[in-house]
Amino acid sequence: MPQTHTSDFLIIGSGIAGLSLALKASQWGRVHLVTKRAIQDSATDNAQGGLAIVTSDEDSFEHHILDTLNAGAGLCHEDVVRRVVTQSPARMQDLIQWGVRFTSTEDGGPAEPGFELGLEGGHSRRRILHVGDYTGHAIEQVLVERVRENPNIQVYEYHFAIDFLTPGHLKKSDVTEPREARKWLEGASPETMTEPPAPSNSVAGAYVLDVEKGEVHTFLARATAVCTGGAGKVYLYTSNPDIATGDGMAMAFRAGARMANMEFVQFHPTCLYQPKAKNFLISEALRGEGAILKNRTGERFVKRFDARGELSPRDIVARAIDAELKRAGDECVFLDITHRGPDFIRRRFPRIYERCLAFDIDITAQPIPVVPAAHYFCGGVVTDIRGNTSLPRLSALGEVACTGLHGANRLASNSLPEALVFAHEVAEAWKELRDVPYVLSANDVPPWNPGHARNPDELVVISQVWEEVRRFMWNYVGIARTTKRLERARRRIELLQNEIQEYYWDFHVTPDLLELRNIAVVAELVIRCSLARHESRGLHYNMDHSETNDAGWKKDTFVEKGLGNGNRELGAGSVRIGFQSPSAAQPS
Ligand code: SIN
């Protein structure tokens, strides 16, 4: 039976952002946390590198700020960079208090007590806190334990959020997908809306699919946060886990949220090249410890592209590998750390060592075959410095958000601290919302109406379209782009969007169908933002506009649903694209 679940705060997603927000917000009220698979199924759990935080006397906030701004290629919001860098040490203390134990210098033998600090591309100082090479897993485990023992937090695993609920959906059929609005209108009466009425785009909660029962429930809250992570699965090759299908980005876009910088997709230079190893990252920390990249003939080729070699920012290393693979017609390049000796390698990189050995690659004795893969979305749902989106009562944090920290290229290991800092900010903002009236009450929202949907008869349609999207995104919208390829991708995604929309309305919703619907929206946003930017900057490299043009394009790309006529429908509406300088880029 479909049910309505009401809480003070609704959190969607169970990585570092969602879990740490849940722990903090549980001080002010009751939290419902929904997550589409098991609680630990998150990108956080896969993070190897660590957290870039200033803790050493040889480092300073100014150095970390400058490194972040340099990587971001002119699009970082300096106020956000300062906030995240300076607040991160306090948030590190939260983690330690919750029970995370970072690797210390003493773990490697007698040494001065202190954190063992790693180095990664673009960092001018050693500042990466880590737990071996399984930092994310260690953090996720601790946070899950704390959440599970917290009586104010109720976790709903295998619950897939479909769409946000807003009063606008109930009142006005022209602000959302017409058929969806019709569904919601059946049985809803605007007169029963909560008084005083919240703005029509306020987020009241979400419709959520209980995956095991196949039922859609209504979740209502005073405030909602989307923490669903990134969208690496939009690409054929990715370092991301299967859950990274851009669900929160697509939901927020459909609900009318402002999105930004979707063209800036970070490709990690080194994922294990081994057909049976699904999505296994070879951490940048190896290059920080001296690993070198070689081509098939043994040449150390990256220095041909940038004098900084293997520790150049990621966009440069990924492009160098991509160019080298295309030039030589090879399938992979090689990362060699053998000169550091077996003891060091096994102690510092235990998980990577074990995992590679399982594929008969002994990284203490032979180079590792690697290729670049989609890794991190620098764009996403626009937020201000407190995590507020352009939709009242909706916050966004973690990879789903575009806070202004990363600009056009994320500095390695800046994202876990960003999630923690924003979780703290959002929790503080929610303190003020603990007594506000609900945007919608249970009586306002009709139960999910499946209409005439039936059980899907041809699941092959989903797998076919999914494969097609991911392949043309890789081939046409990947590391090096051209306008012609982007146009090809745009034509294809437009055709596929129509098919997906039809399928969506004709059949009962399933996780696969919801994920496909979401990756198609994110793919189209990436294509459209890429086409709109007529220059190359940071992670966006268009060979037809290969120069960086600060005079014309030192601006964030904004994209949101347009309400006017004449624009083409994108998944859930027409699209408006604009540009704004980073200093002015806050939700309106
Ligand atoms: C890595 O370990 O290379 C990933 C770190 C990151 O993406 O921040």
Coordinates of C-alpha atoms and ligand atoms in Angstrom, one line a residue:
M1 CA 0.0 0.0 0.0
P2 CA 1.4 3.4 -0.9
Q3 CA 2.1 5.4 2.3
T4 CA 3.0 9.0 3.3
H5 CA 6.1 9.4 5.5
T6 CA 6.5 12.7 7.2
S7 CA 9.6 13.9 8.9
D8 CA 11.3 17.3 9.7
F9 CA 14.1 16.7 7.2
L10 CA 14.4 14.5 4.1
I11 CA 17.8 13.5 2.8
I12 CA 18.2 11.7 -0.5
G13 CA 21.5 9.9 -0.8
S14 CA 23.9 8.1 1.6
G15 CA 27.5 9.1 0.8
I16 CA 29.6 11.4 2.9
A17 CA 27.3 14.4 2.2
G18 CA 24.0 12.7 3.1
L19 CA 25.3 10.8 6.1
S20 CA 27.1 13.6 7.7
L21 CA 24.2 16.0 7.2
A22 CA 21.8 13.4 8.7
L23 CA 24.0 13.2 11.8
K24 CA 24.2 16.9 12.2
A25 CA 20.5 17.6 11.4
S26 CA 19.3 14.9 13.8
Q27 CA 20.1 17.4 16.6
W28 CA 17.2 19.5 15.4
G29 CA 14.6 17.1 14.3
R30 CA 13.6 13.8 12.9
V31 CA 15.5 12.8 9.7
H32 CA 14.4 10.4 6.9
L33 CA 17.2 9.3 4.7
V34 CA 16.3 7.5 1.5
T35 CA 18.9 5.7 -0.7
K36 CA 18.3 3.7 -3.8
R37 CA 20.4 0.7 -2.9
A38 CA 22.1 -0.5 0.3
I39 CA 23.3 2.4 2.5
Q40 CA 27.0 1.9 1.8
D41 CA 26.5 1.9 -2.0
S42 CA 28.0 5.3 -2.7
A43 CA 30.8 7.0 -4.6
T44 CA 32.3 7.9 -1.2
D45 CA 32.8 4.2 -0.4
N46 CA 35.0 4.0 -3.5
A47 CA 37.1 7.1 -2.8
Q48 CA 40.7 6.2 -2.5
G49 CA 42.8 9.4 -2.4
G50 CA 41.6 11.3 0.6
L51 CA 40.8 14.8 1.9
A52 CA 42.9 17.8 1.0
I53 CA 43.0 19.7 4.3
V54 CA 45.7 22.1 5.7
T55 CA 47.2 20.5 8.8
S56 CA 50.9 20.9 8.5
D57 CA 53.2 23.8 9.4
E58 CA 54.7 23.6 6.0
D59 CA 51.4 24.3 4.4
S60 CA 49.0 27.3 4.7
F61 CA 45.4 28.1 3.8
E62 CA 46.7 30.6 1.2
H63 CA 48.6 27.8 -0.6
H64 CA 45.6 25.6 -0.6
I65 CA 43.3 28.4 -1.8
L66 CA 45.8 29.3 -4.6
D67 CA 46.1 25.7 -5.8
T68 CA 42.3 25.3 -5.9
L69 CA 41.9 28.6 -7.8
N70 CA 44.7 27.6 -10.3
A71 CA 43.1 24.2 -11.0
G72 CA 39.6 25.8 -11.4
A73 CA 40.8 27.8 -14.4
G74 CA 39.1 31.1 -13.5
L75 CA 35.7 29.8 -12.6
C76 CA 36.1 29.1 -8.8
H77 CA 34.1 31.3 -6.5
E78 CA 36.8 32.7 -4.3
D79 CA 34.5 33.2 -1.3
V80 CA 33.4 29.5 -1.4
V81 CA 37.0 28.4 -1.8
R82 CA 38.1 30.4 1.2
R83 CA 35.2 29.1 3.3
V84 CA 35.8 25.4 2.4
V85 CA 39.6 25.6 2.9
T86 CA 39.4 27.4 6.2
Q87 CA 36.5 25.3 7.6
S88 CA 37.9 21.9 6.6
P89 CA 40.1 21.4 9.7
A90 CA 37.1 21.8 12.0
R91 CA 35.1 19.3 9.8
M92 CA 38.1 16.9 10.0
Q93 CA 37.7 17.0 13.8
D94 CA 34.0 16.0 13.4
L95 CA 35.2 12.9 11.4
I96 CA 37.8 12.1 14.1
Q97 CA 35.2 12.5 16.8
W98 CA 32.8 10.2 14.9
G99 CA 35.5 7.6 14.9
V100 CA 37.6 7.9 11.7
R101 CA 41.3 7.2 12.2
F102 CA 43.5 8.7 9.5
T103 CA 46.8 7.1 8.7
S104 CA 49.5 8.6 10.8
T105 CA 53.3 8.8 10.3
E106 CA 53.8 6.3 13.0
D107 CA 51.9 3.6 11.1
G108 CA 54.9 3.3 8.7
G109 CA 57.4 2.8 11.6
P110 CA 59.0 5.2 14.1
A111 CA 58.5 8.8 13.1
E112 CA 57.3 12.2 14.5
P113 CA 53.6 11.8 15.4
G114 CA 51.3 13.4 12.9
F115 CA 49.2 12.6 9.9
E116 CA 50.8 10.9 6.9
L117 CA 50.1 13.5 4.2
G118 CA 49.8 12.5 0.5
L119 CA 50.5 14.5 -2.6
E120 CA 48.3 14.7 -5.7
G121 CA 48.3 16.6 -9.0
G122 CA 47.9 20.4 -8.7
H123 CA 48.8 20.5 -5.0
S124 CA 51.9 22.6 -4.1
R125 CA 52.2 20.9 -0.7
R126 CA 51.6 17.5 0.9
R127 CA 48.1 17.8 2.4
I128 CA 46.1 14.7 1.6
L129 CA 44.8 13.0 4.7
H130 CA 44.0 9.4 4.0
V131 CA 43.2 6.0 5.5
G132 CA 45.6 3.7 3.5
D133 CA 44.2 3.8 0.0
Y134 CA 40.6 3.1 1.1
T135 CA 39.8 6.5 2.7
G136 CA 36.2 6.7 1.5
H137 CA 35.4 3.2 2.6
A138 CA 36.8 3.9 6.1
I139 CA 34.8 7.1 6.4
E140 CA 31.6 5.5 5.0
Q141 CA 31.8 2.6 7.4
V142 CA 32.1 5.0 10.4
L143 CA 29.3 7.3 9.3
V144 CA 27.0 4.4 8.6
E145 CA 27.6 3.0 12.1
R146 CA 26.9 6.4 13.7
V147 CA 23.7 6.9 11.6
R148 CA 22.4 3.4 12.4
E149 CA 22.7 3.9 16.1
N150 CA 21.0 7.3 16.0
P151 CA 17.4 7.1 17.1
N152 CA 16.4 10.3 15.3
I153 CA 17.4 9.0 11.9
Q154 CA 15.4 6.5 9.9
V155 CA 17.1 5.0 6.9
Y156 CA 15.1 3.7 3.9
E157 CA 17.4 1.5 1.8
Y158 CA 16.3 0.4 -1.7
H159 CA 14.1 3.5 -2.0
F160 CA 14.6 5.4 -5.2
A161 CA 13.5 9.1 -5.3
I162 CA 11.6 9.7 -8.5
D163 CA 10.7 13.4 -8.5
F164 CA 10.4 16.3 -6.1
L165 CA 7.0 17.5 -4.9
T166 CA 6.3 21.2 -5.2
P167 CA 3.0 23.1 -5.0
G168 CA 3.6 24.2 -8.6
H169 CA 3.2 20.7 -9.8
L170 CA -0.2 20.5 -8.1
K171 CA -1.5 23.9 -9.2
K172 CA -0.2 24.5 -12.7
S173 CA 0.1 21.9 -15.4
D174 CA 2.2 24.1 -17.6
V175 CA 5.2 24.2 -15.3
T176 CA 6.0 20.5 -15.5
E177 CA 5.7 17.6 -17.8
P178 CA 2.0 17.9 -18.8
R179 CA 1.2 14.2 -18.2
E180 CA 2.9 14.2 -14.8
A181 CA 1.0 17.3 -13.8
R182 CA -2.2 15.5 -14.9
K183 CA -1.3 12.5 -12.7
W184 CA -0.7 14.7 -9.7
L185 CA -3.8 16.8 -10.3
E186 CA -6.1 13.8 -10.2
G187 CA -7.5 13.9 -6.7
A188 CA -5.6 17.0 -5.6
S189 CA -7.4 20.2 -4.7
P190 CA -5.5 23.5 -4.6
E191 CA -7.9 24.7 -1.9
T192 CA -6.4 22.2 0.5
M193 CA -2.9 23.6 0.2
T194 CA -1.1 24.6 3.3
E195 CA -1.6 28.3 4.3
P196 CA 0.1 30.6 3.9
P197 CA 1.1 29.2 0.6
A198 CA 4.7 28.6 0.0
P199 CA 6.2 29.7 -3.3
S200 CA 5.0 27.4 -6.0
N201 CA 8.5 26.0 -6.6
S202 CA 9.2 25.2 -2.9
V203 CA 10.2 21.6 -2.4
A204 CA 7.8 19.7 -0.1
G205 CA 9.4 16.3 -0.4
A206 CA 9.5 13.6 -3.0
Y207 CA 7.8 10.7 -4.6
V208 CA 9.9 7.6 -3.8
L209 CA 9.8 4.1 -5.3
D210 CA 10.1 1.3 -2.8
V211 CA 12.2 -0.9 -5.0
E212 CA 11.4 -4.2 -3.3
K213 CA 7.7 -3.7 -3.1
G214 CA 7.3 -1.8 -6.4
E215 CA 5.2 0.8 -4.6
V216 CA 5.6 4.6 -4.8
H217 CA 5.4 6.4 -1.5
T218 CA 5.1 10.1 -0.6
F219 CA 7.9 11.6 1.6
L220 CA 7.1 15.0 3.1
A221 CA 9.5 17.2 5.1
R222 CA 10.0 20.8 6.2
A223 CA 13.3 20.8 4.3
T224 CA 14.9 18.4 1.7
A225 CA 18.5 17.9 0.7
V226 CA 19.7 16.1 -2.4
C227 CA 23.0 14.3 -1.9
T228 CA 22.8 11.8 -4.7
G229 CA 26.3 12.3 -6.0
G230 CA 27.5 12.4 -9.6
A231 CA 26.7 11.0 -13.0
G232 CA 29.8 9.1 -14.2
K233 CA 27.5 6.4 -15.7
V234 CA 26.5 8.8 -18.4
Y235 CA 29.8 7.7 -20.0
L236 CA 30.8 4.3 -21.2
Y237 CA 34.0 4.2 -19.2
T238 CA 33.9 5.6 -15.6
S239 CA 35.6 5.2 -12.3
N240 CA 32.2 5.6 -10.6
P241 CA 30.0 2.9 -9.1
D242 CA 26.8 1.8 -10.8
I243 CA 24.7 4.1 -8.7
A244 CA 26.2 7.3 -10.3
T245 CA 23.4 8.0 -12.7
G246 CA 22.8 11.7 -12.0
D247 CA 19.4 11.1 -10.3
G248 CA 19.5 14.2 -8.1
M249 CA 20.7 16.4 -10.9
A250 CA 17.9 15.3 -13.2
M251 CA 15.2 15.6 -10.5
A252 CA 16.3 19.1 -9.6
F253 CA 16.4 20.2 -13.2
R254 CA 12.9 18.8 -13.8
A255 CA 11.6 20.6 -10.7
G256 CA 13.0 23.9 -12.1
A257 CA 16.3 24.3 -10.2
R258 CA 19.1 26.3 -11.7
M259 CA 22.0 24.1 -12.9
A260 CA 25.5 25.2 -13.9
N261 CA 28.7 24.2 -15.6
M262 CA 27.6 20.8 -16.8
E263 CA 30.2 20.8 -19.6
F264 CA 33.0 20.4 -16.9
V265 CA 33.3 16.7 -16.5
Q266 CA 36.5 15.5 -15.0
F267 CA 38.2 12.4 -16.5
H268 CA 40.5 10.6 -14.1
P269 CA 43.7 9.8 -16.0
T270 CA 44.3 6.3 -14.5
C271 CA 41.6 3.6 -14.2
L272 CA 42.7 0.0 -14.3
Y273 CA 42.6 -1.3 -17.9
Q274 CA 41.4 -4.8 -17.4
P275 CA 38.0 -5.9 -19.0
K276 CA 37.0 -7.9 -15.9
A277 CA 37.8 -5.1 -13.4
K278 CA 34.7 -3.0 -13.4
N279 CA 35.5 0.7 -12.7
F280 CA 38.6 0.3 -10.6
L281 CA 40.5 3.5 -9.9
I282 CA 44.3 3.6 -9.6
S283 CA 44.6 6.6 -7.2
E284 CA 46.5 9.7 -8.2
A285 CA 48.3 9.2 -4.9
L286 CA 50.5 6.7 -6.7
R287 CA 51.8 9.5 -8.9
G288 CA 52.1 11.6 -5.8
E289 CA 54.5 8.9 -4.5
G290 CA 56.5 9.0 -7.7
A291 CA 54.7 6.6 -10.2
I292 CA 55.5 7.5 -13.8
L293 CA 53.3 7.1 -16.9
K294 CA 54.9 5.3 -19.9
N295 CA 53.6 4.4 -23.3
R296 CA 53.9 1.0 -24.9
T297 CA 57.5 1.7 -26.0
G298 CA 58.5 2.7 -22.4
E299 CA 58.6 6.5 -23.2
R300 CA 57.7 8.8 -20.4
F301 CA 55.4 10.8 -22.6
V302 CA 53.5 13.3 -20.3
K303 CA 56.4 15.7 -20.2
R304 CA 55.9 16.2 -23.9
F305 CA 52.6 17.9 -23.0
D306 CA 53.4 19.7 -19.8
A307 CA 56.8 20.2 -18.0
R308 CA 55.1 19.3 -14.6
G309 CA 54.8 15.7 -15.9
E310 CA 52.7 13.2 -14.0
L311 CA 51.7 15.7 -11.4
S312 CA 50.1 18.2 -13.8
P313 CA 46.4 18.9 -13.1
R314 CA 44.2 16.1 -14.1
D315 CA 42.7 17.6 -17.2
I316 CA 46.2 17.9 -18.7
V317 CA 47.3 14.4 -17.8
A318 CA 44.0 12.9 -19.1
R319 CA 44.3 14.8 -22.3
A320 CA 47.9 13.7 -22.7
I321 CA 47.0 10.1 -22.3
D322 CA 44.0 10.4 -24.7
A323 CA 46.2 12.1 -27.3
E324 CA 48.9 9.4 -26.9
L325 CA 46.4 6.6 -27.2
K326 CA 45.0 8.1 -30.4
R327 CA 48.4 8.8 -31.8
A328 CA 49.8 5.3 -31.2
G329 CA 46.5 3.4 -31.7
D330 CA 47.1 1.7 -28.3
E331 CA 44.4 0.6 -25.9
C332 CA 46.2 1.7 -22.7
V333 CA 49.3 3.3 -21.2
F334 CA 51.2 2.1 -18.2
L335 CA 51.7 3.5 -14.7
D336 CA 55.0 2.3 -13.1
I337 CA 55.7 2.6 -9.3
T338 CA 58.0 -0.5 -9.0
H339 CA 61.0 1.7 -8.1
R340 CA 59.4 2.5 -4.7
G341 CA 60.0 -1.1 -3.6
P342 CA 57.5 -3.8 -2.4
D343 CA 57.4 -2.9 1.3
F344 CA 56.4 0.7 0.7
I345 CA 53.9 -0.2 -2.0
R346 CA 52.1 -2.9 0.0
R347 CA 51.9 -0.7 3.1
R348 CA 50.8 2.6 1.3
F349 CA 48.5 1.0 -1.3
P350 CA 47.2 -2.2 0.2
R351 CA 43.9 -2.2 -1.6
I352 CA 45.2 -1.4 -5.0
Y353 CA 48.0 -4.0 -4.6
E354 CA 45.4 -6.7 -3.7
R355 CA 43.0 -5.8 -6.4
C356 CA 45.6 -5.7 -9.1
L357 CA 47.1 -9.0 -7.9
A358 CA 43.6 -10.6 -8.3
F359 CA 44.1 -9.8 -12.0
D360 CA 47.6 -11.2 -12.0
I361 CA 49.2 -7.7 -12.0
D362 CA 51.9 -7.5 -9.3
I363 CA 52.3 -3.7 -9.0
T364 CA 55.5 -4.1 -7.0
A365 CA 57.1 -5.8 -10.1
Q366 CA 55.3 -4.6 -13.2
P367 CA 53.6 -1.5 -14.6
I368 CA 49.8 -1.1 -14.3
P369 CA 47.8 -0.9 -17.5
V370 CA 45.6 2.3 -17.2
V371 CA 43.2 4.4 -19.2
P372 CA 41.3 7.6 -18.4
A373 CA 37.6 7.4 -17.4
A374 CA 34.8 9.8 -16.4
H375 CA 35.3 10.5 -12.7
Y376 CA 33.7 13.7 -11.4
F377 CA 31.0 16.3 -12.3
C378 CA 32.2 19.8 -11.4
G379 CA 28.8 21.1 -12.5
G380 CA 25.5 20.4 -11.0
V381 CA 22.7 22.0 -9.0
V382 CA 23.6 25.6 -8.2
T383 CA 23.9 26.5 -4.6
D384 CA 24.8 29.5 -2.5
I385 CA 27.5 29.4 0.2
R386 CA 25.0 27.7 2.6
G387 CA 23.9 25.0 0.2
N388 CA 20.6 26.6 -0.7
T389 CA 19.5 25.9 -4.3
S390 CA 17.2 28.2 -6.4
L391 CA 14.2 26.1 -5.1
P392 CA 13.1 27.1 -1.6
R393 CA 13.5 24.4 1.0
L394 CA 15.9 22.4 -1.2
S395 CA 19.6 22.1 -0.5
A396 CA 22.2 20.3 -2.6
L397 CA 25.6 19.1 -1.4
G398 CA 28.3 16.7 -2.5
E399 CA 28.9 16.0 -6.2
V400 CA 25.3 16.7 -7.2
A401 CA 25.9 20.4 -6.3
C402 CA 27.7 23.2 -8.1
T403 CA 28.8 25.3 -5.1
G404 CA 31.5 27.3 -6.9
L405 CA 34.4 25.5 -5.3
H406 CA 35.7 23.5 -8.2
G407 CA 35.2 26.0 -11.1
A408 CA 36.2 24.5 -14.4
N409 CA 38.4 21.7 -12.9
R410 CA 38.4 20.2 -9.4
L411 CA 41.6 20.0 -7.5
A412 CA 42.1 16.3 -6.4
S413 CA 40.7 15.4 -2.9
N414 CA 38.8 18.7 -2.5
S415 CA 35.4 17.1 -2.8
L416 CA 35.2 15.1 0.5
P417 CA 36.0 18.2 2.6
E418 CA 33.5 20.2 0.5
A419 CA 30.8 17.7 1.3
L420 CA 31.6 18.0 5.0
V421 CA 31.7 21.8 5.1
F422 CA 28.4 22.1 3.2
A423 CA 26.8 19.4 5.4
H424 CA 27.6 21.6 8.4
E425 CA 26.3 24.7 6.7
V426 CA 23.0 23.1 5.6
A427 CA 22.5 21.6 9.1
E428 CA 23.0 25.1 10.6
A429 CA 20.5 26.6 8.1
W430 CA 18.0 23.8 8.9
K431 CA 18.2 24.8 12.6
E432 CA 16.1 27.8 11.6
L433 CA 13.6 25.6 9.7
R434 CA 12.8 23.2 12.5
D435 CA 9.4 24.8 13.3
V436 CA 8.3 26.2 9.9
P437 CA 5.1 24.9 8.5
Y438 CA 5.3 22.1 5.9
V439 CA 5.1 23.2 2.3
L440 CA 2.4 20.6 1.7
S441 CA 0.5 18.4 4.1
A442 CA -0.3 14.8 3.6
N443 CA -3.9 15.7 2.5
D444 CA -2.5 18.0 -0.3
V445 CA -0.6 15.3 -2.1
P446 CA -2.5 12.6 -4.0
P447 CA -0.9 9.2 -4.0
W448 CA 1.2 8.4 -7.0
N449 CA -1.1 7.5 -9.8
P450 CA 0.3 5.0 -12.3
G451 CA -2.5 5.9 -14.8
H452 CA -2.7 3.2 -17.4
A453 CA 1.0 2.1 -17.0
R454 CA 1.6 -1.6 -17.5
N455 CA 4.5 -3.9 -16.8
P456 CA 7.3 -3.4 -19.2
D457 CA 7.2 -5.9 -22.0
E458 CA 10.5 -5.2 -23.8
L459 CA 13.3 -4.6 -21.3
V460 CA 15.7 -4.7 -24.2
V461 CA 14.6 -1.1 -25.0
I462 CA 16.1 0.2 -21.8
S463 CA 19.4 -1.6 -22.1
Q464 CA 19.7 -0.6 -25.8
V465 CA 19.1 3.1 -25.2
W466 CA 21.3 3.1 -22.1
E467 CA 24.2 1.6 -24.0
E468 CA 23.7 4.0 -26.9
V469 CA 23.7 7.1 -24.7
R470 CA 26.8 6.1 -22.8
R471 CA 28.7 5.2 -26.0
F472 CA 28.0 8.4 -27.9
M473 CA 28.7 10.5 -24.8
W474 CA 32.1 8.8 -24.6
N475 CA 32.9 9.1 -28.3
Y476 CA 31.4 12.6 -29.0
V477 CA 31.3 14.4 -25.7
G478 CA 34.5 13.0 -24.0
I479 CA 37.9 14.3 -23.2
A480 CA 38.5 16.1 -26.5
R481 CA 35.4 17.5 -28.2
T482 CA 34.6 19.1 -31.6
T483 CA 31.5 21.1 -32.5
K484 CA 30.5 18.6 -35.2
R485 CA 30.6 15.7 -32.7
L486 CA 28.7 17.7 -30.1
E487 CA 26.0 18.4 -32.7
R488 CA 25.8 14.7 -33.6
A489 CA 25.4 13.9 -29.9
R490 CA 22.6 16.6 -29.6
R491 CA 20.6 15.1 -32.5
R492 CA 20.9 11.6 -31.0
I493 CA 19.9 12.6 -27.5
E494 CA 16.9 14.5 -28.8
L495 CA 15.6 11.4 -30.6
L496 CA 16.3 9.2 -27.6
Q497 CA 14.6 11.6 -25.2
N498 CA 11.3 11.1 -27.1
E499 CA 11.6 7.3 -26.9
I500 CA 12.4 7.4 -23.2
Q501 CA 9.5 9.8 -22.4
E502 CA 7.1 7.5 -24.2
Y503 CA 8.4 4.4 -22.4
Y504 CA 8.3 6.2 -19.1
W505 CA 4.6 6.9 -19.3
D506 CA 3.6 3.6 -20.8
F507 CA 5.2 1.3 -18.2
H508 CA 5.4 1.0 -14.5
V509 CA 8.5 2.6 -13.1
T510 CA 11.5 0.4 -12.3
P511 CA 15.0 1.5 -11.1
D512 CA 16.5 0.8 -14.6
L513 CA 13.9 3.0 -16.3
L514 CA 14.3 5.8 -13.7
E515 CA 18.1 5.7 -14.1
L516 CA 17.8 5.8 -17.9
R517 CA 15.4 8.7 -17.7
N518 CA 17.9 10.5 -15.5
I519 CA 21.1 9.8 -17.4
A520 CA 19.4 11.0 -20.6
V521 CA 18.6 14.4 -18.9
V522 CA 22.1 14.8 -17.6
A523 CA 23.6 13.8 -21.0
E524 CA 21.5 16.4 -22.7
L525 CA 22.6 19.1 -20.2
V526 CA 26.3 18.2 -20.7
I527 CA 25.9 18.3 -24.5
R528 CA 24.0 21.6 -24.5
C529 CA 26.4 23.4 -22.1
S530 CA 29.3 22.1 -24.1
L531 CA 27.9 23.4 -27.3
A532 CA 27.1 26.8 -25.7
R533 CA 30.8 27.4 -24.6
H534 CA 32.8 28.6 -27.6
E535 CA 36.3 28.3 -26.0
S536 CA 38.3 25.6 -24.1
R537 CA 38.7 26.0 -20.4
G538 CA 39.6 23.5 -17.6
L539 CA 37.9 20.2 -18.3
H540 CA 36.1 21.4 -21.4
Y541 CA 38.3 21.1 -24.5
N542 CA 36.8 21.8 -27.9
M543 CA 39.3 21.4 -30.7
D544 CA 37.3 23.9 -32.8
H545 CA 37.7 26.6 -30.0
S546 CA 41.0 25.5 -28.5
E547 CA 41.9 28.8 -26.9
T548 CA 40.9 30.0 -23.5
N549 CA 39.1 33.3 -23.9
D550 CA 39.0 35.2 -20.6
A551 CA 37.6 38.4 -22.2
G552 CA 34.4 36.6 -23.4
W553 CA 34.0 33.4 -21.5
K554 CA 35.3 33.6 -17.9
K555 CA 31.8 32.8 -16.9
D556 CA 29.7 30.1 -15.4
T557 CA 27.2 28.4 -17.8
F558 CA 23.7 28.3 -16.4
V559 CA 21.0 26.1 -17.6
E560 CA 17.4 25.7 -16.4
K561 CA 14.0 24.8 -17.6
G562 CA 12.5 27.6 -19.6
L563 CA 8.8 28.2 -19.3
G564 CA 8.3 30.0 -22.6
N565 CA 7.1 28.5 -25.9
G566 CA 9.3 27.7 -28.8
N567 CA 12.1 25.9 -26.9
R568 CA 12.6 22.3 -27.4
E569 CA 11.5 19.9 -24.6
L570 CA 14.4 18.4 -22.7
G571 CA 13.2 15.4 -20.7
A572 CA 10.9 17.5 -18.6
G573 CA 10.6 20.9 -20.3
S574 CA 12.3 23.5 -22.5
V575 CA 15.8 24.8 -21.8
R576 CA 17.3 28.2 -21.1
I577 CA 21.1 28.7 -21.2
G578 CA 23.0 31.8 -20.0
F579 CA 26.3 32.9 -18.6
Q580 CA 27.3 34.8 -15.6
S581 CA 30.6 35.8 -14.0
P582 CA 31.6 33.6 -11.1
S583 CA 31.4 36.5 -8.6
A584 CA 27.7 37.0 -9.4
A585 CA 26.7 33.4 -9.6
Q586 CA 24.3 32.7 -6.8
P587 CA 20.7 31.4 -7.1
S588 CA 18.3 34.2 -7.7
Ligands
SIN1 C1 42.3 9.5 -6.5 O1 42.6 8.9 -5.5 O2 43.0 9.6 -7.5 C2 41.0 10.2 -6.5 C3 41.0 11.4 -5.6 C4 40.0 12.4 -6.1 O3 39.4 12.2 -7.2 O4 39.8 13.4 -5.4

